[in-house]
Tab-separated table of C-alpha atoms in Angstrom:
chain	number	residue	atom	x	y	z
A	1	LYS	CA	10.680	-35.657	-12.335
A	2	ALA	CA	11.897	-32.123	-12.411
A	3	PRO	CA	13.126	-30.951	-8.973
A	4	GLU	CA	11.476	-28.228	-7.230
A	5	ALA	CA	12.438	-24.577	-7.864
A	6	SER	CA	15.058	-24.666	-5.218
A	7	GLN	CA	16.509	-28.016	-6.042
A	8	ARG	CA	16.539	-27.767	-9.995
A	9	LEU	CA	19.714	-28.829	-11.743
A	10	GLN	CA	21.861	-25.925	-12.358
A	11	PRO	CA	24.795	-26.647	-14.905
A	12	ARG	CA	28.218	-26.250	-13.741
A	13	LEU	CA	30.186	-23.726	-16.006
A	14	ALA	CA	33.537	-24.989	-16.450
A	15	MET	CA	36.277	-22.509	-15.585
A	16	PRO	CA	39.188	-21.321	-18.033
A	17	VAL	CA	42.109	-23.426	-18.189
A	18	ASP	CA	45.440	-21.485	-18.340
A	19	ASP	CA	47.534	-23.487	-20.131
A	20	GLY	CA	49.695	-20.571	-21.995
A	21	ASP	CA	48.418	-21.850	-25.560
A	22	ALA	CA	44.564	-22.263	-25.295
A	23	SER	CA	42.605	-19.326	-26.481
A	24	ALA	CA	39.960	-17.699	-24.124
A	25	ALA	CA	37.107	-19.150	-26.291
A	26	GLY	CA	38.708	-22.507	-26.416
A	27	ALA	CA	39.772	-22.726	-22.751
A	28	PHE	CA	36.034	-22.118	-21.746
A	29	ALA	CA	34.129	-25.235	-21.867
A	30	ASP	CA	30.247	-24.803	-22.091
A	31	PRO	CA	28.266	-27.618	-23.487
A	32	PHE	CA	24.879	-25.831	-23.197
A	33	THR	CA	25.919	-22.962	-25.355
A	34	SER	CA	27.718	-25.215	-27.800
A	35	ALA	CA	24.422	-27.471	-28.220
A	36	PHE	CA	22.633	-24.468	-29.242
A	37	ARG	CA	24.904	-23.562	-31.849
A	38	GLN	CA	24.407	-26.661	-33.556
A	39	PRO	CA	22.179	-25.992	-36.862
A	40	ASP	CA	20.183	-29.223	-36.164
A	41	VAL	CA	19.436	-28.342	-32.781
A	42	ILE	CA	15.741	-28.244	-33.407
A	43	GLU	CA	15.815	-31.474	-35.394
A	44	LYS	CA	17.672	-32.823	-32.454
A	45	LEU	CA	15.258	-31.912	-29.910
A	46	ALA	CA	12.440	-33.193	-32.026
A	47	SER	CA	14.047	-36.742	-31.826
A	48	PHE	CA	13.605	-36.909	-28.120
A	49	PRO	CA	9.959	-37.817	-27.078
A	50	GLY	CA	9.814	-36.239	-23.783
A	51	VAL	CA	10.838	-32.759	-25.439
A	52	GLN	CA	8.996	-33.203	-28.642
A	53	LYS	CA	5.556	-32.916	-27.046
A	54	HIS	CA	6.476	-29.523	-25.849
A	55	MET	CA	7.400	-28.223	-29.399
A	56	ALA	CA	3.691	-27.572	-30.476
A	57	ASP	CA	3.717	-24.951	-27.982
A	58	PRO	CA	4.549	-21.478	-29.111
A	59	GLY	CA	6.031	-20.441	-25.574
A	60	PHE	CA	8.123	-23.145	-25.660
A	61	MET	CA	9.673	-22.662	-29.127
A	62	GLU	CA	9.871	-18.875	-28.418
A	63	GLN	CA	12.042	-19.843	-25.680
A	64	ILE	CA	14.060	-22.179	-27.518
A	65	GLU	CA	14.741	-19.564	-30.572
A	66	LYS	CA	15.920	-16.958	-28.224
A	67	LEU	CA	18.637	-19.332	-26.427
A	68	ARG	CA	19.709	-20.157	-30.048
A	69	ALA	CA	19.968	-16.773	-30.899
A	70	LEU	CA	21.812	-15.768	-27.904
A	71	ALA	CA	24.225	-19.012	-28.230
A	72	ASN	CA	24.992	-17.777	-31.712
A	73	SER	CA	25.794	-14.295	-30.849
A	74	PRO	CA	29.095	-12.305	-31.078
A	75	LEU	CA	28.898	-12.231	-27.332
A	76	ALA	CA	28.990	-15.994	-26.795
A	77	ALA	CA	32.123	-16.080	-28.790
A	78	CYS	CA	33.804	-12.838	-28.023
A	79	GLY	CA	36.819	-14.468	-26.200
A	80	ASP	CA	36.146	-12.396	-23.047
A	81	ILE	CA	35.520	-15.053	-20.470
A	82	MET	CA	32.974	-12.963	-18.126
A	83	LYS	CA	30.882	-12.160	-21.188
A	84	MET	CA	30.678	-15.614	-22.479
A	85	SER	CA	30.093	-17.042	-18.982
A	86	GLU	CA	27.228	-14.623	-18.679
A	87	VAL	CA	25.582	-16.029	-21.914
A	88	SER	CA	26.093	-19.621	-20.133
A	89	GLN	CA	24.455	-18.246	-16.953
A	90	HIS	CA	21.573	-16.783	-18.970
A	91	ILE	CA	20.915	-20.274	-20.627
A	92	ALA	CA	21.306	-21.924	-17.321
A	93	ARG	CA	18.841	-19.864	-15.549
A	94	ALA	CA	16.330	-20.475	-18.257
A	95	GLY	CA	16.676	-24.180	-17.583
A	96	HIS	CA	16.262	-23.415	-13.726
A	97	LYS	CA	12.857	-21.473	-14.260
A	98	ASP	CA	11.517	-23.593	-17.221
A	99	PRO	CA	11.318	-27.547	-16.672
A	100	ARG	CA	10.881	-27.911	-20.452
A	101	ILE	CA	14.197	-25.908	-21.241
A	102	MET	CA	15.933	-27.888	-18.545
A	103	GLN	CA	14.674	-31.276	-20.415
A	104	ALA	CA	16.004	-29.858	-23.462
A	105	LEU	CA	19.230	-28.931	-22.377
A	106	LEU	CA	20.070	-32.351	-20.717
A	107	ALA	CA	18.394	-34.163	-23.591
A	108	LEU	CA	21.299	-32.526	-25.886
A	109	GLN	CA	23.809	-33.743	-23.432
A	110	GLY	CA	22.316	-37.345	-23.630
A	111	GLN	CA	20.635	-37.313	-20.526
A	112	ASN	CA	17.015	-37.963	-19.565
A	113	LEU	CA	14.907	-35.706	-17.314
A	114	VAL	CA	11.274	-36.667	-16.710
A	115	VAL	CA	9.069	-33.596	-16.312
A	116	GLU	CA	5.779	-34.155	-14.729
A	117	GLU	CA	2.508	-32.151	-14.930
A	118	THR	CA	3.084	-30.675	-11.345
A	119	ASP	CA	6.425	-29.352	-12.425
A	120	LEU	CA	5.112	-27.351	-15.284
A	121	LYS	CA	1.955	-26.377	-13.287
A	122	LYS	CA	4.472	-24.887	-10.497
A	123	ALA	CA	6.634	-23.083	-12.989
A	124	GLU	CA	3.180	-21.473	-14.423
A	125	ASP	CA	1.805	-20.580	-11.084
A	126	PHE	CA	5.287	-18.901	-9.946
A	127	GLY	CA	5.257	-17.182	-13.275
A	128	ASP	CA	8.818	-18.718	-14.294
A	129	MET	CA	7.297	-20.061	-17.617
A	130	LYS	CA	4.715	-18.481	-19.816
A	131	ARG	CA	1.329	-20.250	-19.671
A	132	ARG	CA	0.956	-23.243	-22.204
A	133	GLU	CA	-1.536	-23.166	-24.805
A	134	PRO	CA	-4.531	-25.274	-24.001
A	135	VAL	CA	-4.321	-27.436	-27.165
A	136	GLN	CA	-0.615	-29.237	-26.947
A	137	LEU	CA	0.949	-31.865	-29.320
A	138	GLU	CA	-0.950	-34.682	-27.678
A	139	HIS	CA	-4.268	-33.250	-28.785
A	140	LEU	CA	-3.410	-32.221	-32.246
A	141	ARG	CA	-2.431	-35.866	-32.868
A	142	LEU	CA	-5.914	-36.820	-31.993
A	143	VAL	CA	-7.474	-34.438	-34.853
A	144	LYS	CA	-4.821	-35.339	-37.418
A	145	ASP	CA	-7.074	-37.925	-39.359
A	146	ILE	CA	-10.491	-36.155	-38.955
A	147	LYS	CA	-11.766	-35.492	-42.283
A	148	SER	CA	-15.171	-33.585	-41.953
A	149	ALA	CA	-16.457	-30.805	-39.372
A	150	ASP	CA	-19.402	-33.427	-38.406
A	151	GLU	CA	-17.196	-35.964	-37.161
A	152	ALA	CA	-14.915	-33.286	-35.506
A	153	LYS	CA	-17.961	-31.952	-33.486
A	154	ALA	CA	-19.182	-35.869	-32.491
A	155	LYS	CA	-15.881	-36.746	-31.341
A	156	GLY	CA	-15.183	-33.293	-29.659
A	157	ASN	CA	-18.642	-33.885	-27.633
A	158	GLU	CA	-17.241	-37.422	-26.600
A	159	TYR	CA	-14.290	-36.166	-25.111
A	160	PHE	CA	-16.091	-32.948	-23.507
A	161	LYS	CA	-18.642	-35.410	-21.687
A	162	SER	CA	-15.594	-37.393	-20.393
A	163	GLY	CA	-14.086	-34.218	-18.944
A	164	ASP	CA	-11.170	-33.612	-21.388
A	165	SER	CA	-11.926	-30.009	-22.432
A	166	ALA	CA	-8.397	-29.713	-24.120
A	167	ALA	CA	-9.105	-32.702	-26.603
A	168	ALA	CA	-12.684	-31.392	-27.003
A	169	LEU	CA	-11.144	-27.976	-27.973
A	170	ALA	CA	-8.937	-29.384	-30.408
A	171	HIS	CA	-11.688	-31.280	-32.111
A	172	TYR	CA	-14.185	-28.192	-32.258
A	173	GLU	CA	-11.170	-25.975	-33.819
A	174	LYS	CA	-10.244	-28.686	-36.361
A	175	GLY	CA	-14.099	-28.650	-37.407
A	176	VAL	CA	-13.694	-24.684	-37.676
A	177	GLU	CA	-10.889	-25.264	-39.747
A	178	LEU	CA	-12.228	-27.600	-42.188
A	179	LEU	CA	-15.630	-25.892	-42.551
A	180	ARG	CA	-13.875	-22.880	-43.628
A	181	GLN	CA	-12.193	-24.536	-46.457
A	182	GLU	CA	-15.449	-25.385	-48.096
A	183	ALA	CA	-17.062	-23.433	-50.543
A	184	GLU	CA	-20.515	-23.463	-48.774
A	185	VAL	CA	-20.552	-23.508	-45.101
A	186	SER	CA	-23.246	-24.343	-42.631
A	187	ALA	CA	-23.894	-21.548	-40.472
A	188	VAL	CA	-25.211	-23.309	-37.875
A	189	LEU	CA	-22.608	-26.025	-37.530
A	190	LEU	CA	-20.104	-23.119	-37.651
A	191	ALA	CA	-21.743	-21.224	-34.753
A	192	THR	CA	-22.074	-24.567	-32.627
A	193	LEU	CA	-18.549	-25.282	-33.138
A	194	LEU	CA	-17.401	-21.743	-32.007
A	195	SER	CA	-19.854	-21.958	-29.102
A	196	ASN	CA	-18.580	-25.145	-27.925
A	197	SER	CA	-14.823	-24.022	-28.269
A	198	ALA	CA	-15.967	-20.752	-25.992
A	199	MET	CA	-17.323	-23.298	-23.398
A	200	CYS	CA	-13.850	-25.256	-23.641
A	201	TYR	CA	-12.035	-22.020	-23.153
A	202	LEU	CA	-14.300	-21.219	-20.116
A	203	LYS	CA	-13.422	-24.676	-18.629
A	204	LEU	CA	-9.716	-24.087	-19.438
A	205	LYS	CA	-9.853	-20.614	-17.865
A	206	TRP	CA	-8.961	-18.669	-20.868
A	207	PRO	CA	-11.851	-16.206	-20.901
A	208	ASP	CA	-10.581	-13.763	-23.397
A	209	ARG	CA	-10.512	-16.509	-26.146
A	210	ALA	CA	-13.900	-17.943	-24.828
A	211	LYS	CA	-15.369	-14.180	-25.419
A	212	LYS	CA	-13.732	-14.074	-28.921
A	213	SER	CA	-15.103	-17.391	-29.756
A	214	ALA	CA	-18.775	-16.484	-28.652
A	215	SER	CA	-18.687	-13.111	-30.512
A	216	GLN	CA	-17.689	-15.052	-33.606
A	217	ALA	CA	-20.691	-17.380	-33.205
A	218	ILE	CA	-22.873	-14.508	-32.645
A	219	ALA	CA	-21.656	-12.816	-35.868
A	220	VAL	CA	-21.885	-15.853	-37.865
A	221	VAL	CA	-25.751	-16.145	-36.741
A	222	ARG	CA	-26.360	-12.534	-37.485
A	223	GLN	CA	-24.828	-12.760	-40.818
A	224	ALA	CA	-26.751	-15.878	-41.691
A	225	GLU	CA	-30.111	-14.238	-40.317
A	226	ASP	CA	-31.033	-17.566	-39.097
A	227	GLU	CA	-33.962	-16.433	-36.341
A	228	SER	CA	-34.389	-20.055	-35.682
A	229	PHE	CA	-31.264	-20.607	-34.064
A	230	ASP	CA	-31.244	-20.556	-30.140
A	231	GLN	CA	-28.413	-17.900	-29.238
A	232	SER	CA	-28.918	-18.213	-25.436
A	233	LYS	CA	-26.087	-20.334	-25.015
A	234	LEU	CA	-23.670	-17.780	-27.096
A	235	PHE	CA	-24.613	-14.944	-24.887
A	236	TYR	CA	-24.582	-16.879	-21.700
A	237	ARG	CA	-21.159	-18.172	-22.553
A	238	ARG	CA	-19.941	-14.827	-23.498
A	239	ALA	CA	-21.404	-13.314	-20.419
A	240	MET	CA	-19.535	-15.964	-18.142
A	241	ALA	CA	-16.538	-14.991	-20.179
A	242	CYS	CA	-16.930	-11.270	-19.414
A	243	GLU	CA	-17.467	-12.064	-15.488
A	244	GLN	CA	-14.010	-13.806	-15.709
A	245	LEU	CA	-12.380	-10.809	-17.287
A	246	ARG	CA	-14.168	-8.517	-14.814
A	247	GLU	CA	-16.245	-6.546	-17.339
A	248	MET	CA	-18.989	-6.685	-15.267
A	249	ALA	CA	-21.122	-4.186	-17.406
A	250	LEU	CA	-20.763	-6.337	-20.448
A	251	ALA	CA	-21.617	-9.496	-18.419
A	252	VAL	CA	-25.111	-8.085	-17.342
A	253	ASP	CA	-25.912	-6.977	-20.621
A	254	ASP	CA	-24.829	-10.438	-22.227
A	255	MET	CA	-26.705	-12.272	-19.635
A	256	ALA	CA	-29.945	-10.267	-20.002
A	257	ARG	CA	-29.443	-10.694	-23.588
A	258	ALA	CA	-29.474	-14.612	-23.032
A	259	LEU	CA	-32.382	-14.470	-20.985
A	260	GLN	CA	-34.384	-12.680	-23.745
A	261	GLN	CA	-33.226	-15.114	-26.409
A	262	ALA	CA	-34.519	-17.916	-24.008
A	263	LYS	CA	-37.938	-16.403	-23.959
A	264	THR	CA	-38.017	-15.923	-27.659
A	265	SER	CA	-37.010	-19.589	-28.327
A	266	GLY	CA	-39.433	-20.937	-25.968
A	267	LEU	CA	-36.934	-22.417	-23.566
A	268	PRO	CA	-38.305	-24.308	-20.429
A	269	LEU	CA	-39.249	-21.854	-17.672
A	270	ALA	CA	-36.739	-23.826	-15.409
A	271	GLU	CA	-34.050	-22.443	-17.890
A	272	GLN	CA	-35.615	-18.991	-18.014
A	273	HIS	CA	-35.618	-18.998	-14.347
A	274	ARG	CA	-32.110	-19.953	-14.032
A	275	LEU	CA	-31.068	-17.367	-16.405
A	276	LYS	CA	-33.113	-14.643	-14.520
A	277	ASN	CA	-31.172	-15.469	-11.513
A	278	GLU	CA	-28.001	-15.359	-13.231
A	279	VAL	CA	-28.995	-11.707	-14.170
A	280	GLU	CA	-29.760	-10.481	-10.691
A	281	ARG	CA	-26.356	-12.150	-9.363
A	282	LEU	CA	-24.335	-10.257	-12.064
A	283	LYS	CA	-26.204	-7.231	-11.245
A	284	LYS	CA	-24.916	-7.598	-7.369
A	285	LEU	CA	-21.439	-8.294	-8.470
A	286	LYS	CA	-21.339	-5.404	-10.669
A	287	ALA	CA	-22.500	-3.132	-8.162
A	288	SER	CA	-19.733	-4.489	-5.705
A	289	TYR	CA	-16.817	-4.133	-8.187
A	290	GLU	CA	-18.062	-0.373	-9.072
A	291	GLY	CA	-18.440	0.394	-5.174
A	292	ALA	CA	-14.677	-1.088	-5.070
A	293	THR	CA	-13.418	0.696	-8.268
A	294	ASP	CA	-14.849	4.065	-6.861
A	295	LYS	CA	-13.298	3.433	-3.583
A	296	LYS	CA	-9.818	2.895	-5.202
A	297	GLN	CA	-10.290	5.823	-7.117
A	298	LYS	CA	-10.792	8.137	-4.364
A	299	GLU	CA	-7.718	6.650	-2.271
A	300	ARG	CA	-5.667	7.434	-5.517
A	301	GLU	CA	-7.099	10.835	-5.640
A	302	ASN	CA	-6.299	11.385	-1.985
A	303	GLU	CA	-2.984	10.211	-2.371
A	304	LYS	CA	-2.334	12.620	-5.254
A	305	GLN	CA	-3.577	15.461	-2.973
A	306	ALA	CA	-1.375	13.918	-0.189
A	307	GLU	CA	1.786	14.113	-2.410
A	308	VAL	CA	0.964	17.688	-3.389
A	309	GLN	CA	0.824	18.759	0.062
A	310	ARG	CA	3.973	16.772	0.889
A	311	LEU	CA	5.869	18.681	-1.806
A	312	GLN	CA	4.261	22.214	-0.767
A	313	GLY	CA	5.027	21.505	2.636
A	314	ALA	CA	8.780	20.883	2.491
A	315	GLN	CA	9.586	23.923	4.365
A	316	LEU	CA	6.816	23.456	7.013
A	317	GLU	CA	8.273	19.942	7.499
A	318	ALA	CA	11.923	21.016	7.955
A	319	LYS	CA	10.375	23.199	10.628
A	320	ALA	CA	8.816	20.782	12.511
A	321	LYS	CA	11.709	18.652	12.612
A	322	ALA	CA	13.735	21.412	14.019
A	323	ALA	CA	11.082	21.959	16.777
A	324	ALA	CA	11.058	18.259	17.448
A	325	SER	CA	14.584	18.075	17.854
A	326	GLU	CA	14.205	20.800	20.446
A	327	ALA	CA	11.459	18.940	22.187
A	328	PRO	CA	11.945	16.120	25.019
A	329	ALA	CA	12.116	12.567	23.447
A	330	PRO	CA	8.932	10.530	23.751
A	331	CYS	CA	8.646	7.686	26.214
A	332	GLY	CA	9.962	4.533	25.006
A	333	ASP	CA	6.285	2.672	25.152
A	334	TYR	CA	4.876	5.465	23.212
A	335	LEU	CA	4.888	3.381	19.700
A	336	LYS	CA	6.155	-0.371	19.830
A	337	GLU	CA	5.671	-3.058	16.973
A	338	GLN	CA	5.953	-6.669	17.506
A	339	ASP	CA	6.480	-8.928	14.502
A	340	PHE	CA	4.337	-12.163	14.781
A	341	THR	CA	4.749	-13.501	11.290
A	342	TYR	CA	6.980	-16.481	12.059
A	343	TRP	CA	4.707	-17.595	14.765
A	344	THR	CA	1.441	-16.983	12.899
A	345	ARG	CA	2.613	-19.097	9.820
A	346	LYS	CA	3.844	-22.105	12.275
A	347	ARG	CA	0.543	-22.073	13.910
A	348	ILE	CA	-1.574	-21.877	10.812
A	349	SER	CA	0.372	-24.916	9.275
A	350	GLU	CA	-0.377	-26.647	12.412
A	351	ALA	CA	-3.794	-25.679	12.352
A	352	VAL	CA	-5.078	-26.543	8.708
A	353	VAL	CA	-2.753	-29.738	8.080
A	354	GLY	CA	-4.893	-32.401	8.617
A	355	VAL	CA	-8.446	-30.834	8.300
A	356	THR	CA	-10.738	-33.308	6.990
A	357	TYR	CA	-14.047	-33.210	5.331
A	358	LYS	CA	-16.203	-36.488	5.277
A	359	CYS	CA	-17.915	-36.735	2.005
A	360	GLN	CA	-21.557	-37.607	1.583
A	361	GLY	CA	-21.128	-40.628	-0.119
A	362	GLY	CA	-18.233	-42.123	1.822
A	363	GLY	CA	-14.477	-41.257	1.897
A	364	THR	CA	-12.711	-37.890	2.951
A	365	ILE	CA	-11.156	-34.904	1.673
A	366	GLU	CA	-7.982	-33.700	3.860
A	367	VAL	CA	-5.703	-31.018	3.866
A	368	THR	CA	-2.067	-32.301	3.543
A	369	GLU	CA	0.027	-29.292	3.369
A	370	LEU	CA	0.415	-25.399	3.691
A	371	GLN	CA	2.610	-24.769	0.338
A	372	GLU	CA	5.494	-22.488	0.422
A	373	GLN	CA	3.852	-19.679	-1.657
A	374	SER	CA	1.467	-18.991	1.310
A	375	LYS	CA	2.015	-15.475	2.544
A	376	VAL	CA	1.237	-14.719	6.080
A	377	GLN	CA	2.248	-11.581	7.719
A	378	ALA	CA	1.184	-10.518	11.244
A	379	ALA	CA	2.307	-7.759	13.626
A	380	ILE	CA	0.948	-6.259	16.940
A	381	THR	CA	1.233	-2.479	17.481
A	382	THR	CA	1.242	-0.762	20.824
A	383	LYS	CA	0.474	2.977	20.613
A	384	ARG	CA	-0.006	4.777	24.169
A	385	GLY	CA	-0.968	1.485	25.707
A	386	THR	CA	-3.293	0.785	22.943
A	387	ARG	CA	-2.909	-2.633	21.176
A	388	ALA	CA	-3.569	-3.095	17.763
A	389	LEU	CA	-3.504	-6.465	15.661
A	390	TYR	CA	-2.584	-6.045	11.752
A	391	TYR	CA	-2.335	-9.265	9.532
A	392	GLU	CA	-2.736	-10.285	5.913
A	393	MET	CA	-2.771	-14.075	4.491
A	394	ASP	CA	-3.170	-15.770	1.420
A	395	LEU	CA	-3.092	-19.493	1.982
A	396	HIS	CA	-2.304	-22.156	-0.757
A	397	CYS	CA	-3.337	-25.612	0.676
A	398	GLY	CA	-2.883	-28.916	-1.073
A	399	TRP	CA	-5.705	-31.734	-0.442
A	400	LYS	CA	-6.114	-35.144	-1.095
A	401	ALA	CA	-9.366	-37.024	-1.480
A	402	LYS	CA	-10.064	-40.828	-0.685
A	403	VAL	CA	-13.303	-42.302	-2.031
A	404	LYS	CA	-14.290	-45.686	-3.077
A	405	GLU	CA	-13.988	-44.812	-6.773
A	406	GLY	CA	-10.553	-43.566	-6.411
A	407	GLU	CA	-8.097	-40.857	-5.284
A	408	MET	CA	-7.681	-37.141	-6.498
A	409	THR	CA	-5.423	-34.402	-5.172
A	410	GLY	CA	-6.077	-30.669	-5.645
A	411	LEU	CA	-5.352	-27.124	-4.392
A	412	ILE	CA	-7.659	-24.666	-2.443
A	413	ARG	CA	-6.386	-20.950	-1.993
A	414	VAL	CA	-8.171	-19.061	0.887
A	415	TYR	CA	-7.167	-15.635	0.635
A	416	ASN	CA	-8.460	-11.792	1.080
A	417	ILE	CA	-7.736	-12.642	4.667
A	418	ALA	CA	-6.957	-9.243	6.596
A	419	HIS	CA	-7.555	-7.162	9.575
A	420	ASP	CA	-10.296	-5.352	7.870
A	421	THR	CA	-11.742	-8.504	6.191
A	422	THR	CA	-14.273	-11.297	8.011
A	423	PHE	CA	-15.461	-14.789	7.065
A	424	GLU	CA	-18.730	-14.564	5.954
A	425	LEU	CA	-20.484	-17.140	3.552
A	426	GLY	CA	-21.696	-15.260	0.339
A	427	GLY	CA	-20.340	-12.078	1.550
A	428	ASP	CA	-19.059	-9.047	-0.297
A	429	GLU	CA	-15.812	-10.340	-1.713
A	430	ASN	CA	-14.216	-6.825	-0.849
A	431	THR	CA	-14.702	-7.402	2.819
A	432	SER	CA	-14.812	-11.041	2.914
A	433	TYR	CA	-12.385	-14.050	2.986
A	434	ILE	CA	-12.562	-15.684	-0.679
A	435	TYR	CA	-11.512	-18.948	-1.930
A	436	SER	CA	-10.713	-20.708	-5.274
A	437	LEU	CA	-10.241	-24.340	-6.190
A	438	GLY	CA	-7.941	-26.294	-8.530
A	439	TRP	CA	-7.743	-30.110	-9.080
A	440	ASP	CA	-6.188	-32.885	-11.345
A	441	HIS	CA	-8.265	-32.446	-14.560
A	442	ARG	CA	-6.722	-35.332	-15.702
A	443	VAL	CA	-9.127	-37.586	-13.344
A	444	THR	CA	-12.419	-37.621	-14.738
A	445	GLY	CA	-15.916	-39.062	-14.254
A	446	PRO	CA	-19.036	-38.529	-12.497
A	447	TRP	CA	-17.089	-39.330	-8.892
A	448	ALA	CA	-14.478	-36.721	-9.714
A	449	GLU	CA	-16.981	-34.163	-10.131
A	450	THR	CA	-18.604	-34.961	-6.964
A	451	VAL	CA	-15.294	-34.668	-5.130
A	452	HIS	CA	-14.201	-31.416	-6.511
A	453	THR	CA	-17.572	-29.940	-5.671
A	454	GLU	CA	-17.508	-31.186	-2.103
A	455	ALA	CA	-13.725	-29.902	-1.846
A	456	ALA	CA	-15.398	-26.530	-1.529
A	457	GLU	CA	-16.536	-27.457	2.040
A	458	LEU	CA	-12.710	-27.213	2.954
A	459	PHE	CA	-13.306	-23.364	2.883
A	460	ASP	CA	-15.694	-23.156	5.894
A	461	LEU	CA	-13.256	-25.582	7.763
A	462	LEU	CA	-9.866	-23.579	6.850
A	463	ALA	CA	-11.480	-20.298	7.685
A	464	ALA	CA	-12.677	-21.516	11.170
A	465	LYS	CA	-9.139	-22.649	11.793
A	466	VAL	CA	-7.718	-19.175	10.853
A	467	VAL	CA	-10.245	-17.477	13.117
A	468	GLU	CA	-8.914	-19.965	15.999
A	469	VAL	CA	-5.467	-18.875	15.231
A	470	LEU	CA	-6.249	-15.079	15.307
A	471	ALA	CA	-7.908	-15.419	18.361
A	472	GLU	CA	-4.825	-16.947	19.881
A	473	LEU	CA	-2.661	-14.114	18.604
A	474	ARG	CA	-4.664	-11.471	20.194
A	475	LYS	CA	-3.945	-12.920	23.508
A	476	LYS	CA	-0.303	-12.399	22.876
């Protein structure tokens, strides 16, 4: 398993040996730079199963090619020990950030480093490595022998139903690829495959690609002039993608089109009612985002005006400072600030770890940790005897579910916690606490769906704990 970011292996750079005869380049022993100079380094990396599975990812290969170029650059063999060590350190830092690079570096030295999914997710979350493509080598191998678009669609549907959106996406995209090689293309099948791809991208949190796939499906139907094809799903999925992209006006427009298509296609009234509710929900979100955008715009304009005033009032400021220097010093208790960040983080950790939700079907979902990337800041300011509490929190908590069908781990992030926001279920996200959920997508099945749905109940429990800690802090 790859170590944590603070514990990952860092290659030691050999120091130059002063034997009087050895050249500077020869005296500087750097196995990592030397390994990347080998002309067959790509073939060698492909021979290691642990590394090979990353080689279908463009982000990983881009990193490898950059390191190869650096290792073969004139700087790496210039004879200047300091410059050569900079090259070596750059390669070592790349491995420190990206577990896959560290695995490749050690593999070239004959060592085996096991990199788990949790290591890769942490590196992605911290921004240490570029986000991986949703379709990886393991998924491409699944579609290698697919011969027809219909077969790709059928197997893709099976994977989607099992909860494996990445494998499903690989099949749908393979189906599109096969269709586009044919002389005559079924518009219905192509639109369906593109629509299904959009759904997978939404599940995998790639809204830009979901929007593109849905748009392509809509274009296919329009070009075919097939009025019998129900386009409500296409517009619905593009609307959901626009919502994730915060393109709220487009989201409302597409959802309204989805509703209209549902009416045109004669879909059940229950589906039409659901889409109507979605239109109303998005309209409210749009109004909220527009209000927040206007507020930020006004703040920027005010800041610009303040900057102009600061520049124009430089002389007045100098005079004010001169006058202040002649005035008596203010009383020591006029303005005082106390930092309670350490105390608050400690109390928040004590309060949230152990928070447990009892599942309706039996079993529990328990918060197991407050993760390091959580941000907690708190201070109390006293001005002329008046106390004011200022705080800001972004909590990342790990949780573990134990039910009779199995176990599952996940994350819940509770954020937008500040002195000017409150805990209010269904409240405006500009003035209320917000949460987001993550879980191990490798665990699938109806029970897993139920668990991550019920895990949302942790939000209420965690928010209540935060309120309790804040009440303690106000008494300080």
